[in-house]
Every structure is written in C-alpha cells, then in structure tokens.
Coordinates of C-alpha atoms in Angstrom, one line a residue:
M956 CA 31.6 -28.4 17.4
K957 CA 34.8 -30.3 16.7
Q958 CA 35.2 -32.0 13.3
G959 CA 32.3 -30.1 11.8
F960 CA 29.3 -32.2 12.5
H961 CA 26.3 -30.2 11.5
H962 CA 23.1 -29.9 13.5
L963 CA 20.6 -32.6 13.1
I964 CA 17.6 -31.7 10.9
L965 CA 14.3 -33.3 11.8
Q966 CA 12.3 -34.1 8.9
S967 CA 8.9 -32.3 8.7
L968 CA 7.3 -34.7 6.3
I969 CA 6.0 -38.0 7.6
K970 CA 6.9 -40.9 5.4
P971 CA 4.1 -42.7 3.6
I972 CA 4.6 -45.9 5.6
F973 CA 4.1 -44.0 8.9
T974 CA 1.2 -42.0 7.5
I975 CA -0.5 -45.3 6.8
L976 CA 0.6 -47.2 9.9
I977 CA 0.3 -44.5 12.6
F978 CA -2.2 -41.8 11.8
L979 CA -5.1 -44.0 10.7
L980 CA -5.4 -45.6 14.1
P981 CA -8.6 -44.8 16.0
L982 CA -7.9 -42.0 18.4
A983 CA -10.5 -43.5 20.8
L984 CA -8.0 -46.2 21.7
F985 CA -5.7 -43.7 23.4
V986 CA -5.6 -42.5 26.9
G987 CA -3.3 -39.6 27.7
C988 CA -1.3 -37.7 25.0
S989 CA 1.7 -36.2 26.9
A990 CA 4.9 -38.1 27.1
E991 CA 5.5 -36.4 30.5
T992 CA 2.6 -38.4 32.0
H993 CA 4.1 -41.8 31.0
D994 CA 6.0 -44.1 33.3
K995 CA 9.6 -43.0 33.3
N996 CA 10.7 -46.4 34.7
P997 CA 8.5 -48.8 32.7
D998 CA 10.8 -51.9 32.8
T999 CA 8.9 -54.1 30.3
V1000 CA 6.7 -52.3 27.8
Q1001 CA 4.7 -53.0 24.7
V1002 CA 5.2 -50.6 21.7
Q1003 CA 3.4 -50.6 18.4
I1004 CA 6.0 -50.2 15.6
P1005 CA 6.5 -51.3 12.0
W1006 CA 7.9 -54.8 12.1
Y1007 CA 8.9 -57.4 9.5
S1008 CA 7.2 -60.8 9.4
N1009 CA 5.9 -63.2 6.7
G1010 CA 7.5 -61.2 3.9
T1011 CA 6.1 -57.8 4.8
Y1012 CA 6.1 -54.9 7.2
S1013 CA 3.1 -54.1 9.3
L1014 CA 2.2 -52.5 12.7
Q1015 CA 2.9 -55.0 15.4
N1016 CA 3.1 -55.0 19.2
V1017 CA 6.7 -55.6 20.2
T1018 CA 7.9 -56.1 23.8
L1019 CA 10.9 -54.1 25.0
K1020 CA 12.6 -55.4 28.2
T1021 CA 15.4 -52.9 28.8
I1022 CA 13.8 -49.5 28.6
K1023 CA 14.5 -47.3 31.7
N1024 CA 12.8 -44.1 30.5
M1025 CA 10.0 -43.8 27.9
V1026 CA 10.4 -40.0 27.7
T1027 CA 14.1 -39.8 26.8
L1028 CA 14.2 -43.4 25.6
Q1029 CA 17.0 -44.4 27.8
G1030 CA 17.8 -48.1 28.1
E1031 CA 20.5 -50.8 28.1
A1032 CA 20.3 -51.5 24.4
A1033 CA 20.8 -48.1 22.8
R1034 CA 21.8 -44.5 23.5
F1035 CA 20.4 -42.0 21.1
L1036 CA 22.1 -38.7 20.2
M1037 CA 20.4 -35.7 18.8
E1038 CA 22.3 -32.7 17.4
P1039 CA 25.4 -34.8 17.4
G1040 CA 28.9 -33.4 17.6
T1041 CA 32.3 -34.5 18.9
A1042 CA 34.4 -33.5 21.9
N1043 CA 37.6 -35.0 23.1
G1044 CA 37.4 -37.7 20.4
Q1045 CA 33.9 -38.8 21.5
L1046 CA 30.5 -38.5 19.8
I1047 CA 28.2 -36.4 21.9
G1048 CA 24.7 -35.0 21.6
T1049 CA 21.5 -34.3 23.4
Q1050 CA 18.9 -36.8 24.6
P1051 CA 15.8 -37.2 22.5
K1052 CA 12.3 -36.6 23.9
I1053 CA 9.9 -38.9 22.2
R1054 CA 6.1 -38.4 21.9
T1055 CA 3.9 -41.4 22.5
M1056 CA 0.3 -42.2 23.4
R1057 CA -0.9 -45.2 25.4
T1058 CA -3.8 -47.5 24.5
N1059 CA -6.2 -48.8 27.2
D1060 CA -4.1 -51.9 27.4
G1061 CA -0.9 -49.9 28.0
T1062 CA 0.6 -50.2 24.6
Y1063 CA 2.8 -47.2 23.6
I1064 CA 2.0 -45.7 20.2
P1065 CA 4.5 -43.2 18.6
E1066 CA 2.9 -39.8 17.7
D1067 CA 5.4 -38.8 15.1
Y1068 CA 8.0 -40.0 12.6
L1069 CA 11.0 -39.4 14.8
S1070 CA 9.5 -41.3 17.8
S1071 CA 8.6 -44.1 15.4
Q1072 CA 12.2 -44.3 14.2
L1073 CA 13.7 -44.3 17.7
L1074 CA 11.4 -46.8 19.1
T1075 CA 11.9 -49.2 16.2
L1076 CA 15.7 -48.7 16.3
Y1077 CA 15.7 -49.4 20.0
A1078 CA 13.7 -52.6 19.5
H1079 CA 16.0 -53.9 16.9
F1080 CA 19.2 -53.2 18.9
E1081 CA 17.6 -54.9 21.8
K1082 CA 16.8 -58.0 19.7
L1083 CA 20.3 -57.9 18.1
A1084 CA 21.8 -58.0 21.6
D1085 CA 19.7 -61.0 22.4
L1086 CA 20.9 -62.7 19.2
D1087 CA 24.5 -61.9 20.1
K1088 CA 24.0 -63.7 23.4
E1089 CA 22.3 -66.6 21.8
L1090 CA 25.2 -67.0 19.3
G1091 CA 27.9 -66.6 21.9
V1092 CA 29.2 -63.4 20.4
D1093 CA 29.2 -61.7 23.8
K1094 CA 31.8 -64.3 25.1
N1095 CA 34.3 -63.3 22.5
I1096 CA 34.1 -59.5 22.5
A1097 CA 34.9 -57.4 25.5
H1098 CA 32.0 -55.5 27.0
W1099 CA 29.5 -57.1 24.8
P1100 CA 26.6 -56.8 24.4
R1101 CA 26.6 -53.1 25.3
Q1102 CA 24.7 -50.0 24.8
Q1103 CA 24.8 -48.9 21.2
T1104 CA 25.3 -45.3 20.3
V1105 CA 22.9 -44.2 17.6
A1106 CA 22.7 -40.8 16.0
V1107 CA 19.5 -40.3 13.9
D1108 CA 18.8 -38.0 11.0
V1109 CA 22.3 -36.7 11.0
Q1110 CA 22.6 -34.0 8.3
E1111 CA 26.2 -33.8 7.1
K1112 CA 28.0 -32.4 4.1
E1113 CA 30.1 -34.9 2.2
S1114 CA 33.5 -34.2 0.8
T1115 CA 31.9 -33.1 -2.5
G1116 CA 30.0 -30.4 -0.6
Q1117 CA 26.7 -32.1 -1.2
V1118 CA 24.4 -32.8 1.8
G1119 CA 24.3 -36.5 2.6
S1120 CA 21.0 -38.3 2.8
D1121 CA 19.5 -41.8 2.3
N1122 CA 22.2 -43.7 4.1
A1123 CA 23.0 -45.7 7.1
M1124 CA 26.4 -46.4 8.4
Y1125 CA 28.6 -47.7 11.3
T1126 CA 31.8 -45.9 12.3
G1127 CA 34.5 -47.7 14.2
E1128 CA 36.1 -44.4 14.9
Y1129 CA 33.3 -43.5 17.3
D1130 CA 31.8 -47.0 17.7
A1131 CA 28.4 -45.5 16.7
Y1132 CA 25.7 -45.8 14.1
L1133 CA 24.6 -42.9 11.9
F1134 CA 21.3 -42.7 10.2
L1135 CA 21.0 -39.9 7.7
P1136 CA 17.7 -38.4 6.7
Y1137 CA 15.6 -40.6 4.4
T1138 CA 14.0 -38.7 1.5
L1139 CA 12.6 -41.5 -0.6
S1140 CA 9.2 -43.1 -0.7
D1141 CA 10.2 -46.6 0.3
L1142 CA 11.0 -48.2 3.7
P1143 CA 13.3 -45.9 5.8
F1144 CA 16.6 -47.4 6.7
S1145 CA 15.9 -46.7 10.4
V1146 CA 13.0 -49.3 10.4
N1147 CA 14.5 -51.8 8.0
A1148 CA 15.4 -54.8 10.1
G1149 CA 17.9 -56.1 7.5
V1150 CA 19.7 -52.8 7.1
I1151 CA 20.0 -52.4 10.9
A1152 CA 21.4 -55.9 11.3
H1153 CA 23.8 -55.3 8.3
E1154 CA 25.2 -52.3 10.2
H1155 CA 25.4 -54.3 13.4
F1156 CA 27.6 -56.9 11.6
H1157 CA 30.0 -54.0 10.6
S1158 CA 30.5 -53.4 14.3
L1159 CA 31.2 -57.1 14.8
F1160 CA 33.7 -57.1 11.9
F1161 CA 35.3 -54.0 13.3
Q1162 CA 35.7 -55.5 16.7
T1163 CA 36.9 -58.9 15.6
F1164 CA 39.0 -58.1 12.4
I1165 CA 39.7 -54.4 11.8
K1166 CA 40.5 -53.3 15.3
P1167 CA 42.7 -56.2 16.4
S1168 CA 44.6 -55.9 13.1
G1169 CA 45.8 -52.4 14.0
S1170 CA 48.2 -50.8 11.5
V1171 CA 48.4 -54.1 9.5
Y1172 CA 44.9 -53.4 8.3
P1173 CA 45.3 -51.6 4.9
F1174 CA 45.1 -47.8 5.1
S1175 CA 44.1 -47.9 8.8
E1176 CA 46.0 -44.8 9.6
A1177 CA 43.6 -42.6 7.7
N1178 CA 42.7 -39.5 9.8
I1179 CA 40.2 -37.3 7.9
H1180 CA 36.8 -35.8 8.4
P1181 CA 34.7 -38.3 10.3
V1182 CA 31.8 -38.8 7.8
T1183 CA 34.2 -38.8 4.8
K1184 CA 36.3 -41.3 6.6
I1185 CA 33.3 -43.5 7.2
L1186 CA 32.4 -43.4 3.5
Q1187 CA 36.0 -44.3 2.6
A1188 CA 37.0 -46.7 5.3
M1189 CA 37.2 -50.4 4.5
G1190 CA 34.0 -52.1 5.4
L1191 CA 32.2 -49.4 7.3
P1192 CA 29.7 -47.9 5.0
V1193 CA 26.6 -49.6 3.7
L1194 CA 24.2 -48.2 1.1
L1195 CA 26.3 -45.7 -0.9
R1196 CA 23.7 -44.2 -3.2
T1197 CA 26.3 -42.3 -5.2
E1198 CA 27.7 -45.5 -6.7
S1199 CA 26.2 -47.4 -9.6
Q1200 CA 25.5 -51.0 -8.8
N1201 CA 25.2 -51.9 -12.5
S1202 CA 28.4 -50.6 -14.0
L1203 CA 32.0 -50.2 -13.2
T1204 CA 33.4 -46.7 -12.8
S1205 CA 37.1 -46.6 -13.7
V1206 CA 39.2 -44.0 -12.0
T1207 CA 42.9 -43.3 -12.2
L1208 CA 45.0 -44.8 -9.4
A1209 CA 47.5 -42.2 -8.2
P1210 CA 51.0 -43.5 -8.7
A1211 CA 53.0 -44.3 -5.6
K1212 CA 55.6 -41.7 -4.6
D1213 CA 58.2 -44.3 -3.9
A1214 CA 59.3 -46.9 -6.3
G1215 CA 60.1 -50.6 -5.9
A1216 CA 59.0 -52.3 -2.7
T1217 CA 56.9 -49.3 -1.5
A1218 CA 54.9 -49.4 -4.8
T1219 CA 54.5 -53.1 -4.5
A1220 CA 53.3 -52.9 -0.9
L1221 CA 50.7 -50.2 -1.8
V1222 CA 49.3 -52.3 -4.7
R1223 CA 49.0 -55.3 -2.3
D1224 CA 47.4 -53.1 0.4
Q1225 CA 44.9 -51.8 -2.2
Y1226 CA 44.0 -55.4 -3.2
H1227 CA 43.6 -56.5 0.5
A1228 CA 41.5 -53.4 1.2
Y1229 CA 39.3 -54.2 -1.7
V1230 CA 38.9 -57.9 -0.8
L1231 CA 38.2 -57.2 2.9
R1232 CA 35.7 -54.5 2.1
A1233 CA 33.9 -56.9 -0.3
L1234 CA 33.9 -59.6 2.4
N1235 CA 32.6 -57.2 5.0
E1236 CA 29.8 -56.0 2.8
G1237 CA 28.8 -59.5 1.7
L1238 CA 28.8 -61.0 5.2
A1239 CA 26.9 -58.0 6.5
D1240 CA 24.2 -58.7 3.9
V1241 CA 24.1 -62.3 5.2
W1242 CA 23.8 -61.1 8.7
G1243 CA 20.9 -58.8 7.7
W1244 CA 19.1 -61.9 6.4
I1245 CA 20.1 -64.1 9.3
Y1246 CA 18.5 -61.6 11.7
S1247 CA 15.5 -60.5 9.7
G1248 CA 14.7 -63.5 7.5
D1249 CA 14.5 -61.1 4.6
D1250 CA 16.8 -61.9 1.7
N1251 CA 15.9 -58.8 -0.3
F1252 CA 16.0 -56.1 2.4
V1253 CA 18.2 -53.7 0.5
Q1254 CA 15.7 -53.1 -2.2
R1255 CA 13.0 -52.3 0.3
S1256 CA 14.7 -49.1 1.1
A1257 CA 16.6 -48.5 -2.2
A1258 CA 14.5 -50.0 -5.0
E1259 CA 17.1 -49.4 -7.8
Y1260 CA 19.5 -51.9 -6.2
T1261 CA 18.1 -54.7 -8.3
T1262 CA 21.2 -56.9 -7.9
R1263 CA 21.7 -56.4 -4.2
N1264 CA 19.8 -59.4 -2.9
L1265 CA 21.1 -62.7 -1.6
N1266 CA 19.6 -64.9 -4.4
Y1267 CA 21.2 -62.9 -7.2
V1268 CA 23.9 -64.8 -9.1
W1269 CA 26.6 -62.8 -10.9
T1270 CA 27.9 -64.4 -14.1
D1271 CA 30.7 -61.9 -14.9
F1272 CA 32.3 -61.5 -11.4
F1273 CA 34.3 -64.3 -9.7
L1274 CA 36.4 -64.8 -6.6
S1275 CA 39.5 -64.8 -8.7
T1276 CA 42.7 -63.2 -7.4
N1277 CA 43.5 -62.0 -10.8
Q1278 CA 40.2 -60.4 -11.5
L1279 CA 40.1 -58.8 -8.0
Q1280 CA 43.5 -57.4 -8.5
K1281 CA 42.2 -55.7 -11.7
L1282 CA 39.1 -54.5 -10.0
A1283 CA 41.1 -53.2 -7.0
A1284 CA 43.3 -51.2 -9.4
K1285 CA 40.1 -49.3 -10.5
T1286 CA 39.7 -47.9 -7.0
Q1287 CA 41.0 -44.5 -6.2
R1288 CA 43.8 -44.1 -3.7
S1289 CA 44.2 -40.6 -2.2
S1290 CA 47.0 -40.3 0.4
N1291 CA 46.1 -42.9 3.0
S1292 CA 42.4 -43.5 2.2
M1293 CA 40.4 -45.3 -0.4
N1294 CA 37.4 -44.7 -2.6
F1295 CA 36.2 -48.1 -3.8
D1296 CA 35.0 -49.0 -7.2
A1297 CA 31.3 -49.9 -7.2
S1298 CA 32.2 -53.5 -8.1
V1299 CA 33.1 -54.1 -4.4
Y1300 CA 29.4 -54.7 -3.8
Q1301 CA 29.1 -57.2 -6.6
I1302 CA 31.9 -59.2 -5.1
G1303 CA 30.2 -58.9 -1.7
T1304 CA 27.0 -60.3 -3.3
I1305 CA 29.0 -63.4 -4.5
Y1306 CA 30.0 -64.1 -0.9
A1307 CA 26.4 -63.5 0.3
N1308 CA 24.8 -65.6 -2.5
R1309 CA 27.0 -68.6 -1.9
L1310 CA 26.2 -68.7 1.8
W1311 CA 22.5 -68.1 1.2
Q1312 CA 22.4 -70.9 -1.4
A1313 CA 24.2 -73.4 0.9
V1314 CA 21.5 -72.8 3.5
Q1315 CA 18.7 -73.2 1.0
N1316 CA 20.2 -76.5 -0.1
Q1317 CA 20.5 -77.7 3.4
V1318 CA 16.9 -76.7 4.2
T1319 CA 15.6 -78.5 1.1
T1320 CA 17.7 -81.7 1.3
H1321 CA 17.9 -82.2 5.1
G1322 CA 14.6 -80.7 6.3
V1323 CA 16.4 -78.3 8.7
S1324 CA 14.4 -75.2 9.5
E1325 CA 15.8 -72.1 7.9
N1326 CA 15.8 -70.2 11.2
T1327 CA 18.0 -72.9 12.8
A1328 CA 20.3 -73.0 9.7
R1329 CA 20.6 -69.2 9.7
K1330 CA 21.7 -69.1 13.3
K1331 CA 24.2 -71.9 12.8
L1332 CA 25.6 -70.1 9.8
A1333 CA 26.0 -66.9 12.0
Q1334 CA 28.1 -68.9 14.5
G1335 CA 30.2 -70.3 11.8
I1336 CA 30.8 -66.9 10.2
F1337 CA 31.8 -65.4 13.5
R1338 CA 34.3 -68.1 14.3
A1339 CA 35.7 -68.1 10.7
V1340 CA 36.2 -64.3 10.7
G1341 CA 38.3 -64.6 13.8
K1342 CA 40.5 -67.3 12.2
F1343 CA 40.7 -65.3 8.9
Q1344 CA 42.0 -62.3 10.9
K1345 CA 44.8 -64.4 12.4
E1346 CA 45.7 -65.7 9.0
F1347 CA 45.7 -62.2 7.6
I1348 CA 48.0 -60.6 10.2
A1349 CA 50.4 -63.7 9.9
S1350 CA 50.5 -63.5 6.1
K1351 CA 53.9 -62.8 4.4
S1352 CA 54.6 -59.4 3.0
T1353 CA 54.6 -60.8 -0.6
E1354 CA 51.4 -62.8 -0.1
Y1355 CA 48.0 -62.0 -1.6
L1356 CA 45.0 -63.2 0.3
N1357 CA 42.9 -65.9 -1.5
P1358 CA 39.4 -64.4 -1.8
V1359 CA 37.9 -67.9 -1.5
R1360 CA 39.6 -68.6 1.8
P1361 CA 36.8 -67.0 4.0
L1362 CA 34.3 -69.4 2.4
Q1363 CA 36.7 -72.3 3.0
L1364 CA 37.0 -71.4 6.7
I1365 CA 33.2 -71.1 7.1
Q1366 CA 32.9 -74.5 5.4
D1367 CA 35.4 -76.0 7.9
E1368 CA 33.3 -74.6 10.7
L1369 CA 30.0 -76.0 9.2
P1370 CA 30.8 -79.3 7.5
E1371 CA 27.1 -80.0 7.1
L1372 CA 26.8 -77.1 4.7
K1373 CA 27.8 -77.5 1.0
I1374 CA 29.3 -74.1 0.3
N1375 CA 30.5 -73.4 -3.2
T1376 CA 34.2 -72.7 -2.7
N1377 CA 35.2 -72.6 -6.4
V1378 CA 36.8 -69.6 -7.9
T1379 CA 34.0 -69.3 -10.5
Q1380 CA 30.3 -69.8 -10.0

C-alpha cells in the first residue's frame, strides 16, 4: 500500500456502552439473524443506535432515508472504507459487511460494535447533510452535500513510532474522515454527535478557507506521511491526546535558514498558522454544539479535557496579537510543517465560549429558542469565514491578522447577538 497505511484492526472488545445498549435487548424481539437476508435496497429504514437527547445518550430508533444497501451500508451520505490504503493519490479500501437483526416491526439492530459504529456514523453524516442544506451550505460549496468518505478503526503508526488510537480527524488531503480505535471506557468518538459534527466543520473550513487560499495558507506545501501530516496540518486534527490541555509545552523554534525578510515571513506565517488553527478548532467546537446541542461533548469521550467545553472561561489567555505571537513562537517548526503548542486549544475555547455565551444571552433576554439561535449562528459563522478568507488572502505581507476580527465579522452578520469582541475577557 502506498504511503504506509496499515491494515485496519477490528476491536475484539465490545465497549461498555454497547454492552449495555445492545446485548441486554430481549432476543425474542428479533426475526432473522443473517445480514444476507435483509433488504439490500431498503430506501427508508429504522435503526436502533446510541443517540443524544435531553443531555444523555440512549438507544433510540433513528430513521435513515438514503441507505441503498443494508449489508454493505452503501448510501448517499457516507462511503465506508475498511483496510484503508492509498492508490494514485486516493484513499481506497474494502466495503464493510455489517451484521444486523430485525425486530418484528422492521427495526434494524446492530449485532456487534463495528456495525453499531458504522450505522451511527452513517446516521450522523446523513443528518449533517440535512443541516448543510437547511443552512444553505450546499449553495456555496461545489458538489455539496456529497458522499462522505469515512475510514473506521484505522490503526496507524505515528511519527513517534507509537500506534495511534483514541482520535478522530478529518484530512483535506483525501477529503476523508479517519476514526482510530477507541480504547477508553467513555463514549467512543464514532458515536459522539458533537465530535462527528466537529470533524464535519473541519471539512467546511477546508473547503471555504484552506483550499481556496492555496499556497497563501501558511505551510500549505507540506507533503509528508498522511497521518503525520493530518496531525500537523493547520486546523485538521481534533482530539490530540498526546497534548496537555492544562499546561504549555515550550519547544525550541528552529531558526530560519535565511535572514532578513525570509525570517520575518516565517515568523508571520507561524503566527497566522497558529491563529487560524485556533479559530478552526474553536469554531469546530461551536459546530459540534450547534448540531448536537451538547456543549460538553469533548469530555464525554475524553474525560480529562476538563477545560474543553463551551462554557469554560479562560482568565489567563486572551485574543491579543502580542500574546498569540508569543504562544505561536512556542510551536515547533520543522521544514514546512508545524507542531502546535497545546495552547492552541485554549485559544480555540475562547472563540467557542464567546459565541456560546452570546447565544445564551440572546435566549435569556429575548426568549429565542436555543435551537433557532444555534442555527442562525451557524449561518453567520459560515458567511463570516468566507469573508475572513478573502481578507486573509488580500492582507499585506507585513500585516498580522487581528485575532478578534473573526468575531467582529460574525457580529456583523448577526447584529442581534451581543458577541464579546474585546481583546480580553
């Protein structure tokens, strides 16, 4: 396989949530146990999967409208790859073969953990496509909504030689989502509605900001091992469990080889890479909440991320150009790629918290439903990101982006919100 993608490793242990939600169901409800006997062109189906509502996850019946084959789980919303690899610059793999049972009323019940993951992922990508249409995203991005490419339980060695796990990510290089094996006892990333929507926003940001910026986007010319590139690329990864969210890790910035203007340009690029990555992560957290209604979705899958929720207020981090220049200098630059300091997530949380707080204030003072306010915020974010991208590529070579500017643009789009656009909290 080109680029060294390792074979997918299916997990043999059923996670506790699925042990509770699946295998305690009365077997008397089921008719037929072989996936081969199921309708291969079901059109609209009911599936029973873990679903978030009223602050918790429980087994719920969810309607899928775009499934074409319930054996290989083919459909308009997602394309799943097993044993993923690359060929001719494309991500390839084999089709899955899920195992389900059907109740007397025709509801499909997954028989194992992998089938549960895939059905739940498909349901969320279908619902996210519906949200895109409702928000008008599909009118601004070519070929959108479209079938999402999703590789599940990808086992891959990182640049350190360690096997990666407990992560979810989007890669613009292949326009695909990768879900690594989940080894913890909390909610798997592959069924966490907020995490999936968070990753979906990264694809939106890639299509509306990173891709159209081309070579102007800092360090966009990086061409290294795919997964390593994902973990280093600006704005693409999500829950990097090797980073501490509670402390800053200072690393040495390699000096620029060329003096003068080249060194200045690299410092500015490093600053912009840092700011844009923080913005991408913060807005992705907001998108996860907009879709799911869960403002603390990260901790459901990674309990130690105590500060990674939308209602957390940082008192020692600010949207200050001066502070962000210093924080950006703590990141590591190696050739044409970046390893970001952990503080990029703290800055992302500032963006997320200010937008979340503005919606809460609007709901409280104006009696607007939170669901309506969240969707309006999503539309404002999407329009503002497009405008910010145009400002970015038009900026002067000596200019440093104002980190408050994205909030100002969102405020302009949504004058009814009262967004905190101050440098400090």
